[in-house]
Tab-separated table of C-alpha atoms in Angstrom:
chain	number	residue	atom	x	y	z
E	1	UNK	CA	32.280	80.286	148.855
E	2	UNK	CA	29.758	77.269	148.644
E	3	UNK	CA	30.625	74.870	144.907
E	4	UNK	CA	29.277	77.145	142.478
E	5	UNK	CA	31.416	80.335	143.586
E	6	UNK	CA	28.110	81.565	145.346
E	7	UNK	CA	27.606	83.232	149.008
E	8	UNK	CA	28.012	80.619	151.844
E	9	UNK	CA	25.709	82.502	154.428
E	10	UNK	CA	25.906	82.154	158.217
E	11	UNK	CA	22.902	83.214	160.430
E	12	UNK	CA	24.286	85.989	162.991
E	13	UNK	CA	22.226	86.469	166.382
E	14	UNK	CA	21.680	89.237	168.682
E	15	UNK	CA	24.105	87.146	170.916
E	16	UNK	CA	26.369	86.487	169.480
E	17	UNK	CA	28.179	90.191	167.945
E	18	UNK	CA	31.585	88.509	167.156
E	19	UNK	CA	30.361	86.670	165.120
E	20	UNK	CA	28.174	89.068	162.987
E	21	UNK	CA	30.831	92.051	162.874
E	22	UNK	CA	33.276	88.770	161.988
E	23	UNK	CA	30.796	87.740	158.309
E	24	UNK	CA	29.816	91.021	158.110
E	25	UNK	CA	33.650	92.106	157.881
E	26	UNK	CA	33.902	87.695	155.487
E	27	UNK	CA	31.487	89.535	153.335
E	28	UNK	CA	33.135	93.014	153.106
E	29	UNK	CA	36.406	91.442	152.211
E	30	UNK	CA	34.924	88.708	150.231
E	31	UNK	CA	33.069	91.130	147.775
E	32	UNK	CA	35.990	93.496	147.694
E	33	UNK	CA	38.172	90.177	145.909
E	34	UNK	CA	35.571	89.224	143.375
E	35	UNK	CA	35.408	92.932	142.390
E	36	UNK	CA	38.921	92.840	142.196
E	37	UNK	CA	38.322	89.237	139.986
E	38	UNK	CA	36.061	90.556	138.244
E	39	UNK	CA	37.732	93.080	136.745
E	40	UNK	CA	40.797	91.549	136.370
E	41	UNK	CA	38.942	89.000	134.056
E	42	UNK	CA	37.318	91.550	131.825
E	43	UNK	CA	40.770	92.838	131.259
E	44	UNK	CA	41.954	89.755	130.578
E	45	UNK	CA	39.772	88.582	128.323
E	46	UNK	CA	40.716	92.329	126.515
E	47	UNK	CA	38.077	94.486	127.972
E	48	UNK	CA	34.498	95.550	126.936
E	49	UNK	CA	35.549	98.992	126.710
E	50	UNK	CA	39.470	98.577	125.937
E	51	UNK	CA	38.721	96.351	122.746
E	52	UNK	CA	37.221	98.713	121.526
E	53	UNK	CA	41.261	100.274	118.651
E	54	UNK	CA	40.850	103.650	117.502
E	55	UNK	CA	39.156	103.478	113.698
E	56	UNK	CA	39.887	105.892	111.483
E	57	UNK	CA	36.511	106.818	111.794
E	58	UNK	CA	33.763	108.496	114.363
E	59	UNK	CA	34.142	106.251	117.619
E	60	UNK	CA	30.755	106.179	119.068
E	61	UNK	CA	27.020	105.531	116.928
E	62	UNK	CA	26.161	108.979	115.301
E	63	UNK	CA	24.653	110.510	112.049
E	64	UNK	CA	27.004	112.379	109.324
E	65	UNK	CA	25.060	114.545	107.356
E	66	UNK	CA	25.186	112.703	104.221
E	67	UNK	CA	25.828	109.687	102.477
E	68	UNK	CA	29.024	108.976	102.553
E	69	UNK	CA	29.467	106.146	99.224
E	70	UNK	CA	33.586	107.105	99.435
E	71	UNK	CA	32.955	104.960	102.669
E	72	UNK	CA	32.545	101.928	100.290
E	73	UNK	CA	35.827	103.150	98.348
E	74	UNK	CA	38.390	104.199	100.927
E	75	UNK	CA	37.680	101.109	103.480
E	76	UNK	CA	36.808	97.033	102.224
E	77	UNK	CA	33.163	96.983	101.949
E	78	UNK	CA	29.628	95.079	100.850
E	79	UNK	CA	26.383	95.843	100.691
E	80	UNK	CA	23.185	94.084	102.089
E	81	UNK	CA	19.730	95.497	102.168
E	82	UNK	CA	20.114	99.209	102.078
E	83	UNK	CA	23.482	99.461	104.507
E	84	UNK	CA	26.728	100.302	103.101
E	85	UNK	CA	29.166	98.248	105.961
E	86	UNK	CA	32.426	99.706	105.494
E	87	UNK	CA	35.060	97.420	107.610
E	88	UNK	CA	37.795	100.089	109.047
E	89	UNK	CA	39.588	97.931	111.990
E	90	UNK	CA	39.505	94.080	113.074
E	91	UNK	CA	40.986	93.508	116.362
E	92	UNK	CA	41.665	89.918	118.350
E	93	UNK	CA	42.048	90.045	121.905
E	94	UNK	CA	43.461	86.864	123.363
E	95	UNK	CA	42.876	84.576	125.920
E	96	UNK	CA	44.859	84.766	128.795
E	97	UNK	CA	45.769	81.670	130.738
E	98	UNK	CA	43.069	81.961	132.963
E	99	UNK	CA	40.690	78.949	132.614
E	100	UNK	CA	37.636	82.019	132.404
E	101	UNK	CA	39.138	83.347	129.991
E	102	UNK	CA	38.632	83.571	126.450
E	103	UNK	CA	39.493	85.916	123.116
E	104	UNK	CA	37.562	88.842	122.452
E	105	UNK	CA	36.776	89.854	118.238
E	106	UNK	CA	35.573	93.044	117.829
E	107	UNK	CA	35.401	95.382	114.120
E	108	UNK	CA	34.484	98.483	114.117
E	109	UNK	CA	32.154	99.285	110.725
E	110	UNK	CA	30.480	102.624	109.363
E	111	UNK	CA	27.266	101.994	107.787
E	112	UNK	CA	25.353	103.674	105.833
E	113	UNK	CA	22.397	103.325	104.845
E	114	UNK	CA	21.546	104.316	100.999
E	115	UNK	CA	17.724	104.591	101.165
E	116	UNK	CA	16.250	107.954	100.626
E	117	UNK	CA	12.959	107.214	102.837
E	118	UNK	CA	13.407	103.903	104.936
E	119	UNK	CA	14.312	103.859	108.219
E	120	UNK	CA	16.671	100.657	108.666
E	121	UNK	CA	17.869	98.755	111.713
E	122	UNK	CA	20.804	97.003	112.096
E	123	UNK	CA	20.376	93.906	115.262
E	124	UNK	CA	23.068	92.027	116.157
E	125	UNK	CA	21.393	88.839	115.480
E	126	UNK	CA	21.891	89.180	111.839
E	127	UNK	CA	25.184	89.358	112.398
E	128	UNK	CA	27.605	86.558	112.477
E	129	UNK	CA	31.640	86.005	112.938
E	130	UNK	CA	31.773	82.370	110.787
E	131	UNK	CA	34.621	79.704	111.738
E	132	UNK	CA	36.689	77.382	109.223
E	133	UNK	CA	34.844	75.009	109.670
E	134	UNK	CA	31.191	76.518	109.619
E	135	UNK	CA	30.665	77.187	113.228
E	136	UNK	CA	28.789	80.642	113.814
E	137	UNK	CA	28.656	82.810	116.621
E	138	UNK	CA	25.951	85.646	116.937
E	139	UNK	CA	27.731	89.021	117.536
E	140	UNK	CA	27.162	90.127	121.458
E	141	UNK	CA	26.194	92.864	121.736
E	142	UNK	CA	27.612	96.386	119.869
E	143	UNK	CA	29.998	99.228	122.193
E	144	UNK	CA	29.340	102.737	122.407
E	145	UNK	CA	25.039	102.010	121.370
E	146	UNK	CA	22.678	102.964	123.865
E	147	UNK	CA	20.533	99.913	122.837
E	148	UNK	CA	23.608	96.953	121.934
E	149	UNK	CA	21.002	94.565	120.614
E	150	UNK	CA	19.699	97.282	117.848
E	151	UNK	CA	20.189	100.311	115.957
E	152	UNK	CA	18.181	102.422	113.859
E	153	UNK	CA	20.032	104.458	111.058
E	154	UNK	CA	18.057	107.173	109.261
E	155	UNK	CA	18.251	107.704	105.875
E	156	UNK	CA	21.073	108.499	104.086
E	157	UNK	CA	22.407	108.730	107.396
E	158	UNK	CA	26.065	107.224	108.776
E	159	UNK	CA	26.351	105.134	111.742
E	160	UNK	CA	29.875	104.317	113.227
E	161	UNK	CA	29.727	100.656	115.336
E	162	UNK	CA	31.870	98.589	117.177
E	163	UNK	CA	30.410	94.507	116.963
E	164	UNK	CA	31.967	92.250	119.687
E	165	UNK	CA	32.034	88.846	119.516
E	166	UNK	CA	32.747	87.142	122.660
E	167	UNK	CA	33.192	83.303	121.058
E	168	UNK	CA	32.751	80.824	124.043
E	169	UNK	CA	36.038	78.979	123.044
E	170	UNK	CA	39.501	78.185	124.454
E	171	UNK	CA	42.107	78.489	121.524
E	172	UNK	CA	42.213	82.130	120.157
E	173	UNK	CA	40.883	81.971	116.075
E	174	UNK	CA	42.803	83.427	113.306
E	175	UNK	CA	41.829	87.108	112.205
E	176	UNK	CA	42.167	85.922	108.333
E	177	UNK	CA	40.693	82.182	108.173
E	178	UNK	CA	37.259	83.859	110.262
E	179	UNK	CA	34.274	85.555	108.245
E	180	UNK	CA	32.075	88.854	109.261
E	181	UNK	CA	28.329	87.807	107.535
E	182	UNK	CA	24.962	90.261	107.770
E	183	UNK	CA	21.971	87.763	106.998
E	184	UNK	CA	18.398	88.033	108.467
E	185	UNK	CA	16.373	84.919	109.064
E	186	UNK	CA	15.581	83.400	105.505
E	187	UNK	CA	17.759	86.039	103.617
E	188	UNK	CA	20.360	85.802	101.659
E	189	UNK	CA	23.635	86.309	103.298
E	190	UNK	CA	26.075	88.852	102.432
E	191	UNK	CA	29.923	88.415	103.648
E	192	UNK	CA	33.456	89.632	103.693
E	193	UNK	CA	36.837	88.077	105.755
E	194	UNK	CA	38.273	89.845	108.457
E	195	UNK	CA	40.950	90.962	107.007
E	196	UNK	CA	42.393	90.668	103.982
E	197	UNK	CA	40.654	91.554	100.033
E	198	UNK	CA	36.749	90.989	99.914
E	199	UNK	CA	36.022	88.656	96.638
E	200	UNK	CA	34.309	90.469	93.671
E	201	UNK	CA	30.497	90.130	94.080
E	202	UNK	CA	28.828	87.963	91.314
E	203	UNK	CA	26.233	91.565	91.554
E	204	UNK	CA	24.177	93.015	89.889
E	205	UNK	CA	24.483	91.203	86.969
E	206	UNK	CA	23.966	93.342	84.122
E	207	UNK	CA	21.368	92.108	80.848
E	208	UNK	CA	19.509	93.456	77.784
E	209	UNK	CA	15.782	94.089	76.258
E	210	UNK	CA	15.320	93.502	72.971
E	211	UNK	CA	12.579	93.915	71.292
E	212	UNK	CA	10.958	97.268	69.841
E	213	UNK	CA	9.034	99.750	71.299
E	214	UNK	CA	5.115	98.877	71.948
E	215	UNK	CA	2.727	101.672	70.715
E	216	UNK	CA	-0.435	101.239	73.248
E	217	UNK	CA	-3.881	102.637	73.324
E	218	UNK	CA	-4.308	104.948	76.100
E	219	UNK	CA	-7.353	102.932	77.975
E	220	UNK	CA	-9.485	105.623	78.753
E	221	UNK	CA	-9.566	105.906	74.424
E	222	UNK	CA	-8.948	109.609	74.355
E	223	UNK	CA	-5.305	110.751	73.287
E	224	UNK	CA	-2.123	109.937	71.561
E	225	UNK	CA	-1.364	105.734	72.490
E	226	UNK	CA	1.507	105.763	74.608
E	227	UNK	CA	4.842	104.157	73.738
E	228	UNK	CA	6.972	101.432	75.824
E	229	UNK	CA	10.333	100.473	75.528
E	230	UNK	CA	11.709	98.621	78.468
E	231	UNK	CA	15.862	99.834	77.909
E	232	UNK	CA	17.801	98.050	80.972
E	233	UNK	CA	17.932	94.754	83.259
E	234	UNK	CA	20.102	93.947	86.384
E	235	UNK	CA	19.687	90.521	88.895
E	236	UNK	CA	20.641	91.415	92.077
E	237	UNK	CA	20.181	90.835	96.199
E	238	UNK	CA	19.373	93.654	97.033
E	239	UNK	CA	17.184	96.130	95.528
E	240	UNK	CA	16.660	99.869	98.180
E	241	UNK	CA	15.804	98.218	101.644
E	242	UNK	CA	15.164	94.620	100.096
E	243	UNK	CA	17.469	91.500	100.465
E	244	UNK	CA	16.768	89.083	98.340
E	245	UNK	CA	15.088	85.817	100.030
E	246	UNK	CA	17.875	83.053	99.648
E	247	UNK	CA	17.303	81.331	96.958
E	248	UNK	CA	15.667	83.716	95.164
E	249	UNK	CA	17.458	86.315	92.772
E	250	UNK	CA	15.317	89.556	92.250
E	251	UNK	CA	15.260	91.316	88.592
E	252	UNK	CA	15.309	95.116	88.290
E	253	UNK	CA	14.200	96.408	85.075
E	254	UNK	CA	13.164	99.791	83.891
E	255	UNK	CA	11.433	101.570	81.242
E	256	UNK	CA	10.984	104.340	79.797
E	257	UNK	CA	6.503	105.319	78.775
E	258	UNK	CA	6.731	108.323	76.670
E	259	UNK	CA	3.159	110.671	76.626
E	260	UNK	CA	2.087	109.556	79.884
E	261	UNK	CA	0.407	110.882	82.069
E	262	UNK	CA	1.688	109.398	85.434
E	263	UNK	CA	-1.493	109.625	87.779
E	264	UNK	CA	-2.205	107.412	90.229
E	265	UNK	CA	-4.971	105.583	88.501
E	266	UNK	CA	-2.837	105.073	84.650
E	267	UNK	CA	-3.331	101.522	84.510
E	268	UNK	CA	0.782	101.149	82.742
E	269	UNK	CA	1.338	101.542	86.821
E	270	UNK	CA	-0.267	98.557	87.785
E	271	UNK	CA	1.186	95.165	88.448
E	272	UNK	CA	-1.691	93.438	85.609
E	273	UNK	CA	-0.380	95.389	82.963
E	274	UNK	CA	3.028	94.013	82.916
E	275	UNK	CA	4.309	90.621	83.187
E	276	UNK	CA	7.608	88.193	83.728
E	277	UNK	CA	7.649	84.707	81.902
E	278	UNK	CA	9.563	81.725	82.937
E	279	UNK	CA	9.062	79.544	80.017
E	280	UNK	CA	5.337	78.052	81.794
E	281	UNK	CA	5.636	80.388	85.003
E	282	UNK	CA	4.443	83.801	84.148
E	283	UNK	CA	4.969	86.705	87.418
E	284	UNK	CA	3.944	89.449	88.054
E	285	UNK	CA	6.442	92.071	89.225
E	286	UNK	CA	6.658	92.453	94.052
E	287	UNK	CA	6.767	96.869	92.997
E	288	UNK	CA	5.834	99.085	90.295
E	289	UNK	CA	7.408	102.854	90.642
E	290	UNK	CA	7.858	105.712	89.284
E	291	UNK	CA	11.461	105.812	89.247
E	292	UNK	CA	11.707	109.724	87.309
E	293	UNK	CA	9.747	112.031	85.217
E	294	UNK	CA	10.798	114.178	82.343
E	295	UNK	CA	9.258	117.837	80.612
E	296	UNK	CA	9.042	116.214	77.721
E	297	UNK	CA	6.259	113.249	78.814
E	298	UNK	CA	8.268	111.097	79.422
E	299	UNK	CA	8.241	108.641	82.497
E	300	UNK	CA	10.667	106.336	83.798
E	301	UNK	CA	9.105	103.100	85.609
E	302	UNK	CA	10.787	100.803	87.732
E	303	UNK	CA	9.909	96.695	87.799
E	304	UNK	CA	10.656	94.187	90.341
E	305	UNK	CA	10.296	90.528	90.356
E	306	UNK	CA	11.072	87.559	92.744
E	307	UNK	CA	12.392	84.434	90.569
E	308	UNK	CA	14.442	81.739	91.445
E	309	UNK	CA	17.766	81.687	90.942
E	310	UNK	CA	18.897	79.404	88.875
E	311	UNK	CA	16.601	81.309	86.314
E	312	UNK	CA	17.844	82.458	83.374
E	313	UNK	CA	15.442	82.730	80.246
E	314	UNK	CA	13.546	85.560	81.020
E	315	UNK	CA	10.800	87.604	78.352
E	316	UNK	CA	9.157	91.026	79.740
E	317	UNK	CA	5.451	91.033	78.388
E	318	UNK	CA	4.141	94.884	78.313
E	319	UNK	CA	-0.270	94.840	78.261
E	320	UNK	CA	0.409	91.183	79.850
E	321	UNK	CA	-4.224	91.350	79.767
E	322	UNK	CA	-5.207	91.746	76.127
E	323	UNK	CA	-4.853	89.261	73.285
E	324	UNK	CA	-1.449	90.663	71.879
E	325	UNK	CA	0.806	91.885	74.394
E	326	UNK	CA	4.038	93.426	73.530
E	327	UNK	CA	7.095	90.576	74.431
E	328	UNK	CA	10.574	91.492	75.119
E	329	UNK	CA	13.516	88.844	75.398
E	330	UNK	CA	15.934	89.238	78.008
E	331	UNK	CA	19.151	88.444	77.734
E	332	UNK	CA	21.734	88.945	80.978
E	333	UNK	CA	25.403	89.016	81.061
E	334	UNK	CA	28.309	89.187	82.925
E	335	UNK	CA	28.508	89.763	86.943
E	336	UNK	CA	29.693	93.045	88.040
E	337	UNK	CA	30.989	94.186	91.561
E	338	UNK	CA	28.236	96.504	92.540
């Protein structure tokens, strides 16, 4: 071998059969030794496959029949953009004395897609192991997954993932000092300790909306007026499959619209009908969505606003394009674990 570990080749000629046979034998022996060395290194490093310690759940990436929210109650869990990550095991395969050996950290996780209509893709590049000094190591692969970089999870399904980290360090990390972090580029991270209790989440922050129900004349001029009553508000970093951008939060407001026709052309389904006032600034909702309808003629509508993380004083304006919109004061309360 040369000094870089590559094979040192010699040229054999028909006139030197002995040298040719010797070269072939040397190649076979060297190949065997290289294979043996590679297998030994894999084992010393924890073995790519054997590092998968038995988890209290499925061992392959497979869909379950329904989302198991109970997993979040049974295991340590965090939520990120429509997925719930429930970590069942975290293991360290220590490095050996060999100079080419590195430690291997693996976690077993059940990842549930909690949405009803969105296929969510989990990318290894969005999963990091964070050290006490702030160093981040991106996950190297998913074991047992057909694609070791991206795993798609159908709505309502749960996948079992083994996430493997192979940091190129010569000192074994302490699992209790490591943090698992999930974050797409530019999005607010979700994190939890590799082992030990998960700190209580600050979200959602629940609040209230004060104001009398607003009466609004139908845009057509016919029929009884609409009665609009905003009745719930929460500040969060998750809204279905959406994750708040770094430095921002999501304001989720639900309102009841009575005696209404929830047709796609209804004026109160237009973003221009609603505004969130933040001092001198006024924001249109990023999303207006029908939440549910009832047989008594009332309809629930869900509003999503994107605000800066420091915003606190908010007012909801209904009929924002009119000369005299109805206004509702938004008061935020204490956060709670979600």
